[in-house]
N, CA and C atoms as an extended XYZ file, in Angstrom:
411
Properties=species:S:1:pos:R:3:atomname:S:1:resname:S:1:resid:I:1 pbc="F F F"
N        29.926       22.699       40.354 N   UNK     1
C        29.521       23.047       39.115 CA  UNK     1
C        29.880       24.612       38.643 C   UNK     1
N        30.026       25.558       39.625 N   UNK     2
C        30.165       26.812       39.629 CA  UNK     2
C        31.986       27.017       39.089 C   UNK     2
N        32.366       26.476       39.536 N   UNK     3
C        34.166       26.688       39.827 CA  UNK     3
C        34.536       26.469       38.120 C   UNK     3
N        34.069       25.377       37.544 N   UNK     4
C        34.429       25.255       35.902 CA  UNK     4
C        33.971       26.401       35.333 C   UNK     4
N        32.716       26.867       35.539 N   UNK     5
C        32.193       27.578       34.732 CA  UNK     5
C        32.949       29.318       34.736 C   UNK     5
N        33.233       29.230       36.197 N   UNK     6
C        33.935       30.567       36.182 CA  UNK     6
C        35.308       30.529       35.675 C   UNK     6
N        36.075       29.208       35.510 N   UNK     7
C        37.155       29.260       34.941 CA  UNK     7
C        37.146       29.375       33.472 C   UNK     7
N        36.153       29.041       32.949 N   UNK     8
C        35.794       29.113       31.512 CA  UNK     8
C        35.577       30.659       30.953 C   UNK     8
N        34.719       31.200       32.058 N   UNK     9
C        34.478       32.844       31.758 CA  UNK     9
C        35.883       33.459       31.991 C   UNK     9
N        36.595       33.251       32.657 N   UNK    10
C        38.189       33.873       32.887 CA  UNK    10
C        38.923       33.751       31.687 C   UNK    10
N        38.931       32.316       31.283 N   UNK    11
C        39.876       31.990       30.108 CA  UNK    11
C        39.130       33.053       28.866 C   UNK    11
N        37.748       32.732       28.784 N   UNK    12
C        37.237       33.623       27.690 CA  UNK    12
C        37.368       35.053       27.727 C   UNK    12
N        37.063       35.496       28.807 N   UNK    13
C        37.579       37.056       29.249 CA  UNK    13
C        38.779       37.172       28.702 C   UNK    13
N        39.913       36.452       29.267 N   UNK    14
C        41.382       36.765       28.564 CA  UNK    14
C        41.659       36.621       27.136 C   UNK    14
N        41.047       35.735       26.661 N   UNK    15
C        41.123       35.318       25.053 CA  UNK    15
C        40.544       36.874       24.415 C   UNK    15
N        39.412       36.881       24.855 N   UNK    16
C        38.654       38.196       24.310 CA  UNK    16
C        39.430       39.313       24.189 C   UNK    16
N        39.852       39.662       25.616 N   UNK    17
C        40.864       40.874       25.712 CA  UNK    17
C        42.016       40.964       24.911 C   UNK    17
N        42.831       39.742       25.167 N   UNK    18
C        43.911       39.592       24.246 CA  UNK    18
C        43.683       39.815       22.851 C   UNK    18
N        42.786       39.637       22.079 N   UNK    19
C        42.597       39.666       20.955 CA  UNK    19
C        41.964       41.013       20.512 C   UNK    19
N        41.464       41.703       21.331 N   UNK    20
C        40.828       42.975       21.140 CA  UNK    20
C        40.870       43.670       22.343 C   UNK    20
N        41.936       44.327       22.785 N   UNK    21
C        42.512       44.950       23.827 CA  UNK    21
C        41.442       46.316       24.205 C   UNK    21
N        40.796       46.220       25.495 N   UNK    22
C        39.905       47.298       25.671 CA  UNK    22
C        40.877       48.656       25.637 C   UNK    22
N        40.307       49.803       25.211 N   UNK    23
C        40.919       51.093       25.362 CA  UNK    23
C        40.300       51.813       26.278 C   UNK    23
N        41.086       52.793       26.770 N   UNK    24
C        40.543       53.984       27.828 CA  UNK    24
C        39.422       54.699       26.931 C   UNK    24
N        38.482       55.320       27.756 N   UNK    25
C        37.571       56.266       27.217 CA  UNK    25
C        38.397       57.510       26.730 C   UNK    25
N        37.790       58.353       25.644 N   UNK    26
C        38.574       59.543       25.319 CA  UNK    26
C        38.948       60.455       26.419 C   UNK    26
N        40.152       60.911       26.402 N   UNK    27
C        40.636       61.846       27.579 CA  UNK    27
C        41.238       61.322       28.810 C   UNK    27
N        40.982       60.032       28.832 N   UNK    28
C        41.292       59.414       30.545 CA  UNK    28
C        42.767       59.452       30.553 C   UNK    28
N        43.292       58.840       29.801 N   UNK    29
C        44.979       58.590       29.836 CA  UNK    29
C        45.494       59.994       29.856 C   UNK    29
N        45.095       61.032       29.253 N   UNK    30
C        45.620       62.481       29.359 CA  UNK    30
C        45.419       63.063       30.836 C   UNK    30
N        44.248       63.131       31.061 N   UNK    31
C        43.764       63.391       32.422 CA  UNK    31
C        44.515       62.447       33.602 C   UNK    31
N        44.570       61.558       33.684 N   UNK    32
C        45.450       60.726       34.634 CA  UNK    32
C        46.818       60.989       34.544 C   UNK    32
N        47.522       61.203       33.417 N   UNK    33
C        48.858       61.818       33.269 CA  UNK    33
C        49.169       63.379       34.047 C   UNK    33
N        48.164       64.003       33.759 N   UNK    34
C        48.138       65.541       34.231 CA  UNK    34
C        48.028       65.260       35.646 C   UNK    34
N        47.191       64.624       36.105 N   UNK    35
C        46.952       64.604       37.756 CA  UNK    35
C        48.507       63.793       38.317 C   UNK    35
N        48.726       62.828       37.638 N   UNK    36
C        50.196       62.441       38.183 CA  UNK    36
C        51.389       63.612       38.183 C   UNK    36
N        51.049       64.301       37.115 N   UNK    37
C        52.120       65.542       37.106 CA  UNK    37
C        52.223       66.413       38.007 C   UNK    37
N        50.884       66.271       38.735 N   UNK    38
C        50.582       67.316       39.624 CA  UNK    38
C        50.871       66.888       40.808 C   UNK    38
N        51.318       65.569       41.063 N   UNK    39
C        51.771       64.846       42.211 CA  UNK    39
C        50.560       64.148       42.986 C   UNK    39
N        49.221       64.099       42.229 N   UNK    40
C        48.280       63.647       42.947 CA  UNK    40
C        48.074       62.107       42.750 C   UNK    40
N        47.991       61.289       43.890 N   UNK    41
C        47.891       59.997       43.647 CA  UNK    41
C        46.611       59.189       43.149 C   UNK    41
N        46.542       58.297       42.405 N   UNK    42
C        45.612       57.964       41.735 CA  UNK    42
C        45.210       56.675       42.362 C   UNK    42
N        44.188       56.518       42.540 N   UNK    43
C        43.372       55.094       42.996 CA  UNK    43
C        42.133       54.925       42.498 C   UNK    43
N        41.974       53.660       42.062 N   UNK    44
C        40.674       53.388       41.327 CA  UNK    44
C        40.062       52.311       42.222 C   UNK    44
N        38.731       52.340       41.931 N   UNK    45
C        37.894       51.084       42.427 CA  UNK    45
C        36.964       50.576       41.521 C   UNK    45
N        36.748       49.297       41.664 N   UNK    46
C        35.818       48.445       40.624 CA  UNK    46
C        35.142       47.513       41.230 C   UNK    46
N        33.882       47.355       41.019 N   UNK    47
C        33.103       46.148       41.278 CA  UNK    47
C        33.564       44.783       41.015 C   UNK    47
N        34.292       44.596       39.997 N   UNK    48
C        34.847       43.410       39.295 CA  UNK    48
C        35.744       42.680       40.442 C   UNK    48
N        35.993       41.526       40.437 N   UNK    49
C        36.925       40.582       41.504 CA  UNK    49
C        38.382       40.786       40.672 C   UNK    49
N        39.191       40.681       41.676 N   UNK    50
C        40.588       41.059       41.277 CA  UNK    50
C        41.018       40.155       40.195 C   UNK    50
N        40.693       38.943       40.034 N   UNK    51
C        41.156       38.077       38.887 CA  UNK    51
C        40.825       38.777       37.460 C   UNK    51
N        39.504       39.539       37.751 N   UNK    52
C        39.062       40.011       36.298 CA  UNK    52
C        39.781       41.325       36.161 C   UNK    52
N        40.019       41.805       37.206 N   UNK    53
C        40.407       43.529       36.917 CA  UNK    53
C        41.960       43.025       36.487 C   UNK    53
N        42.769       41.984       37.047 N   UNK    54
C        44.054       41.726       36.617 CA  UNK    54
C        44.035       41.569       35.095 C   UNK    54
N        43.061       40.626       34.581 N   UNK    55
C        43.087       40.378       33.392 CA  UNK    55
C        42.926       41.735       32.393 C   UNK    55
N        41.933       42.371       32.767 N   UNK    56
C        41.614       43.618       32.291 CA  UNK    56
C        42.754       44.549       32.183 C   UNK    56
N        43.656       45.040       33.208 N   UNK    57
C        44.711       45.840       33.262 CA  UNK    57
C        45.705       45.235       32.254 C   UNK    57
N        46.083       43.911       32.572 N   UNK    58
C        47.301       43.388       31.721 CA  UNK    58
C        46.768       43.301       30.593 C   UNK    58
N        45.466       43.279       29.755 N   UNK    59
C        45.281       43.277       28.485 CA  UNK    59
C        45.413       44.750       27.779 C   UNK    59
N        45.611       45.557       28.608 N   UNK    60
C        45.693       47.060       28.121 CA  UNK    60
C        47.141       47.612       28.052 C   UNK    60
N        48.122       46.493       28.664 N   UNK    61
C        49.372       47.101       28.351 CA  UNK    61
C        49.608       48.117       29.733 C   UNK    61
N        51.023       48.233       29.520 N   UNK    62
C        51.432       49.269       30.706 CA  UNK    62
C        50.976       50.572       31.121 C   UNK    62
N        50.658       50.760       32.208 N   UNK    63
C        49.860       51.902       32.677 CA  UNK    63
C        50.945       53.189       32.891 C   UNK    63
N        52.460       52.842       32.760 N   UNK    64
C        53.209       53.938       32.857 CA  UNK    64
C        53.117       54.390       34.185 C   UNK    64
N        52.702       53.672       35.070 N   UNK    65
C        52.768       54.392       36.594 CA  UNK    65
C        51.719       55.464       36.732 C   UNK    65
N        50.593       55.788       35.910 N   UNK    66
C        49.546       56.619       36.398 CA  UNK    66
C        48.660       56.017       37.088 C   UNK    66
N        48.701       54.981       37.468 N   UNK    67
C        47.546       54.487       38.339 CA  UNK    67
C        48.516       53.908       39.772 C   UNK    67
N        48.125       54.368       40.927 N   UNK    68
C        48.868       53.741       41.934 CA  UNK    68
C        48.412       52.731       42.466 C   UNK    68
N        47.047       52.650       42.464 N   UNK    69
C        46.229       51.066       43.294 CA  UNK    69
C        45.047       51.009       42.671 C   UNK    69
N        44.473       49.894       42.779 N   UNK    70
C        43.409       49.582       42.313 CA  UNK    70
C        42.603       48.411       43.265 C   UNK    70
N        41.587       49.008       43.841 N   UNK    71
C        40.740       48.154       45.023 CA  UNK    71
C        39.688       47.103       43.963 C   UNK    71
N        39.726       45.968       44.192 N   UNK    72
C        38.599       45.232       43.501 CA  UNK    72
C        37.509       44.932       44.440 C   UNK    72
N        36.410       44.724       43.874 N   UNK    73
C        35.126       44.432       44.817 CA  UNK    73
C        35.191       43.335       45.773 C   UNK    73
N        35.871       42.345       45.441 N   UNK    74
C        36.192       41.216       46.141 CA  UNK    74
C        36.968       41.017       47.328 C   UNK    74
N        37.679       42.338       47.195 N   UNK    75
C        38.951       42.735       48.461 CA  UNK    75
C        38.342       43.452       49.393 C   UNK    75
N        37.093       43.835       49.616 N   UNK    76
C        36.771       44.447       50.832 CA  UNK    76
C        35.413       43.743       51.277 C   UNK    76
N        34.873       43.938       52.558 N   UNK    77
C        33.703       43.086       53.196 CA  UNK    77
C        32.324       43.754       52.438 C   UNK    77
N        32.287       45.091       51.894 N   UNK    78
C        31.189       45.818       51.543 CA  UNK    78
C        31.322       46.382       50.487 C   UNK    78
N        30.341       46.035       49.320 N   UNK    79
C        30.780       47.044       47.866 CA  UNK    79
C        30.270       48.239       47.905 C   UNK    79
N        30.053       48.837       46.889 N   UNK    80
C        29.436       50.211       46.729 CA  UNK    80
C        27.927       49.900       47.064 C   UNK    80
N        27.286       50.790       47.671 N   UNK    81
C        27.717       52.408       47.846 CA  UNK    81
C        28.243       52.251       49.111 C   UNK    81
N        28.605       51.312       49.983 N   UNK    82
C        29.351       51.286       51.190 CA  UNK    82
C        30.784       52.049       51.004 C   UNK    82
N        31.495       52.413       51.655 N   UNK    83
C        32.636       53.319       51.785 CA  UNK    83
C        33.841       52.260       51.573 C   UNK    83
N        33.580       51.054       51.808 N   UNK    84
C        34.755       50.142       52.105 CA  UNK    84
C        35.887       50.321       50.913 C   UNK    84
N        35.779       50.228       49.851 N   UNK    85
C        36.660       50.310       48.745 CA  UNK    85
C        37.522       51.675       48.913 C   UNK    85
N        36.806       52.626       48.965 N   UNK    86
C        37.361       54.054       49.029 CA  UNK    86
C        38.221       54.262       50.223 C   UNK    86
N        37.921       53.634       51.575 N   UNK    87
C        38.815       53.428       52.771 CA  UNK    87
C        39.859       52.531       52.155 C   UNK    87
N        39.748       51.385       51.633 N   UNK    88
C        40.870       50.631       51.074 CA  UNK    88
C        41.843       51.432       50.333 C   UNK    88
N        41.342       52.204       49.432 N   UNK    89
C        42.172       53.012       48.560 CA  UNK    89
C        43.071       53.785       49.355 C   UNK    89
N        42.304       54.762       50.352 N   UNK    90
C        43.098       55.410       51.097 CA  UNK    90
C        44.158       54.978       51.820 C   UNK    90
N        43.947       53.896       52.489 N   UNK    91
C        44.890       53.076       53.347 CA  UNK    91
C        46.068       52.797       52.637 C   UNK    91
N        45.930       52.045       51.252 N   UNK    92
C        47.045       51.894       50.425 CA  UNK    92
C        47.885       53.151       49.906 C   UNK    92
N        47.076       54.469       49.900 N   UNK    93
C        47.866       55.266       49.466 CA  UNK    93
C        48.216       56.205       50.604 C   UNK    93
N        48.048       55.866       51.848 N   UNK    94
C        48.494       56.801       53.094 CA  UNK    94
C        47.787       57.932       53.162 C   UNK    94
N        46.231       57.723       52.578 N   UNK    95
C        45.548       59.110       52.994 CA  UNK    95
C        44.867       58.839       54.324 C   UNK    95
N        44.898       59.639       55.233 N   UNK    96
C        44.239       59.595       56.685 CA  UNK    96
C        43.057       60.554       56.869 C   UNK    96
N        43.122       61.844       56.101 N   UNK    97
C        41.997       62.651       56.294 CA  UNK    97
C        40.800       62.595       55.252 C   UNK    97
N        40.073       62.071       55.893 N   UNK    98
C        38.666       62.033       54.831 CA  UNK    98
C        38.252       62.940       54.098 C   UNK    98
N        38.500       64.307       54.855 N   UNK    99
C        38.169       65.545       54.078 CA  UNK    99
C        39.150       65.774       52.880 C   UNK    99
N        40.061       65.238       52.526 N   UNK   100
C        40.937       65.024       51.358 CA  UNK   100
C        40.413       64.380       50.166 C   UNK   100
N        39.637       63.625       50.545 N   UNK   101
C        38.911       62.632       49.463 CA  UNK   101
C        37.438       63.138       48.857 C   UNK   101
N        37.171       63.236       47.794 N   UNK   102
C        36.479       63.612       47.061 CA  UNK   102
C        35.285       62.609       46.350 C   UNK   102
N        34.264       62.388       46.731 N   UNK   103
C        33.442       61.344       45.777 CA  UNK   103
C        32.898       61.821       44.670 C   UNK   103
N        33.161       61.057       43.460 N   UNK   104
C        32.945       61.651       42.250 CA  UNK   104
C        31.952       60.408       41.361 C   UNK   104
N        30.765       60.628       40.877 N   UNK   105
C        30.073       59.486       40.100 CA  UNK   105
C        30.399       60.150       38.679 C   UNK   105
N        30.581       58.987       38.116 N   UNK   106
C        30.684       59.315       36.483 CA  UNK   106
C        29.573       58.243       35.606 C   UNK   106
N        29.101       59.093       34.816 N   UNK   107
C        27.742       58.639       34.313 CA  UNK   107
C        28.064       57.668       33.031 C   UNK   107
N        29.450       57.108       32.834 N   UNK   108
C        29.714       55.962       31.993 CA  UNK   108
C        29.325       54.679       32.328 C   UNK   108
N        28.805       54.676       33.651 N   UNK   109
C        28.268       53.058       34.180 CA  UNK   109
C        26.577       53.275       34.094 C   UNK   109
N        26.122       52.499       35.164 N   UNK   110
C        24.768       52.257       35.076 CA  UNK   110
C        23.992       53.249       36.199 C   UNK   110
N        24.535       53.927       36.735 N   UNK   111
C        23.800       54.936       37.694 CA  UNK   111
C        23.436       56.131       36.865 C   UNK   111
N        22.186       56.739       37.528 N   UNK   112
C        22.087       57.950       36.809 CA  UNK   112
C        22.481       59.047       37.680 C   UNK   112
N        22.650       60.384       37.221 N   UNK   113
C        22.970       61.495       37.764 CA  UNK   113
C        22.427       61.714       39.296 C   UNK   113
N        20.914       61.433       39.352 N   UNK   114
C        19.771       61.393       40.215 CA  UNK   114
C        20.334       60.521       41.245 C   UNK   114
N        20.703       59.309       41.004 N   UNK   115
C        21.000       58.215       41.919 CA  UNK   115
C        22.382       58.230       42.345 C   UNK   115
N        23.364       59.111       41.822 N   UNK   116
C        24.446       59.283       42.416 CA  UNK   116
C        24.429       60.721       43.331 C   UNK   116
N        23.358       61.505       43.118 N   UNK   117
C        23.236       62.615       43.879 CA  UNK   117
C        22.482       62.203       45.243 C   UNK   117
N        21.414       61.026       44.881 N   UNK   118
C        20.911       60.707       46.347 CA  UNK   118
C        21.798       60.029       47.350 C   UNK   118
N        22.695       59.081       46.749 N   UNK   119
C        23.978       58.747       47.331 CA  UNK   119
C        25.043       59.290       47.926 C   UNK   119
N        25.041       60.837       47.644 N   UNK   120
C        25.800       61.950       48.240 CA  UNK   120
C        26.855       62.034       47.431 C   UNK   120
N        27.093       62.039       46.220 N   UNK   121
C        28.485       61.974       45.555 CA  UNK   121
C        28.550       63.600       45.493 C   UNK   121
N        29.832       63.928       45.643 N   UNK   122
C        30.269       65.365       45.780 CA  UNK   122
C        30.214       66.003       44.263 C   UNK   122
N        30.422       65.218       43.364 N   UNK   123
C        30.394       65.731       42.093 CA  UNK   123
C        29.869       64.435       41.113 C   UNK   123
N        29.168       64.742       40.128 N   UNK   124
C        28.875       64.008       39.200 CA  UNK   124
C        29.159       64.270       37.763 C   UNK   124
N        30.147       63.321       36.996 N   UNK   125
C        30.844       63.839       35.796 CA  UNK   125
C        30.132       62.995       34.633 C   UNK   125
N        29.954       63.193       33.254 N   UNK   126
C        29.508       62.674       32.304 CA  UNK   126
C        30.689       61.672       31.753 C   UNK   126
N        32.137       61.954       32.198 N   UNK   127
C        33.136       61.303       31.791 CA  UNK   127
C        34.342       61.337       32.716 C   UNK   127
N        34.820       60.292       33.349 N   UNK   128
C        35.901       60.534       34.327 CA  UNK   128
C        37.281       61.666       33.433 C   UNK   128
N        37.129       61.866       32.197 N   UNK   129
C        38.317       62.581       31.484 CA  UNK   129
C        37.809       63.859       32.121 C   UNK   129
N        36.629       64.176       32.385 N   UNK   130
C        36.177       65.529       33.030 CA  UNK   130
C        36.920       65.868       34.610 C   UNK   130
N        37.739       64.873       35.216 N   UNK   131
C        37.817       65.073       36.438 CA  UNK   131
C        38.672       66.254       36.532 C   UNK   131
N        39.452       66.929       35.659 N   UNK   132
C        40.368       68.130       35.656 CA  UNK   132
C        39.467       69.141       36.001 C   UNK   132
N        38.069       69.225       35.728 N   UNK   133
C        37.415       70.340       35.889 CA  UNK   133
C        37.328       70.439       37.411 C   UNK   133
N        37.272       69.496       38.227 N   UNK   134
C        37.223       69.446       39.552 CA  UNK   134
C        38.562       69.870       40.291 C   UNK   134
N        39.410       69.386       39.875 N   UNK   135
C        40.851       69.243       40.600 CA  UNK   135
C        41.648       70.666       39.709 C   UNK   135
N        41.195       71.180       39.020 N   UNK   136
C        41.841       72.078       38.296 CA  UNK   136
C        43.036       71.512       37.282 C   UNK   136
N        43.510       72.613       36.349 N   UNK   137
C        44.143       72.146       35.427 CA  UNK   137
C        45.551       72.476       35.411 C   UNK   137
């Protein structure tokens, strides 16, 4: 019973995003390009399943190589707030020094500043476009 519903959901999601492609939040593409220009690798994590991630990413068009890797929620044993996704991104990008990684909470999701702080986020931003405030321009 679940499989046909999930199939219908994925088909509807793909159709919707083809007709109305999602757009990045203001400033995010420029921020990502600036990071890449500095030689900083970009890895993203999401709670979405890989199939949904692929649908969303492909509906936005080519990313021009500004994203190095994405780890989906169904690709690790434990989701957030456990570090499994971050560790998977680190492995894919060849980063072994945990002190080289900064945890950043972004308030465009469902968690509050207080929740991010209680979970130990190093930084909490109003928008991911503000990431340059942390890594420098």
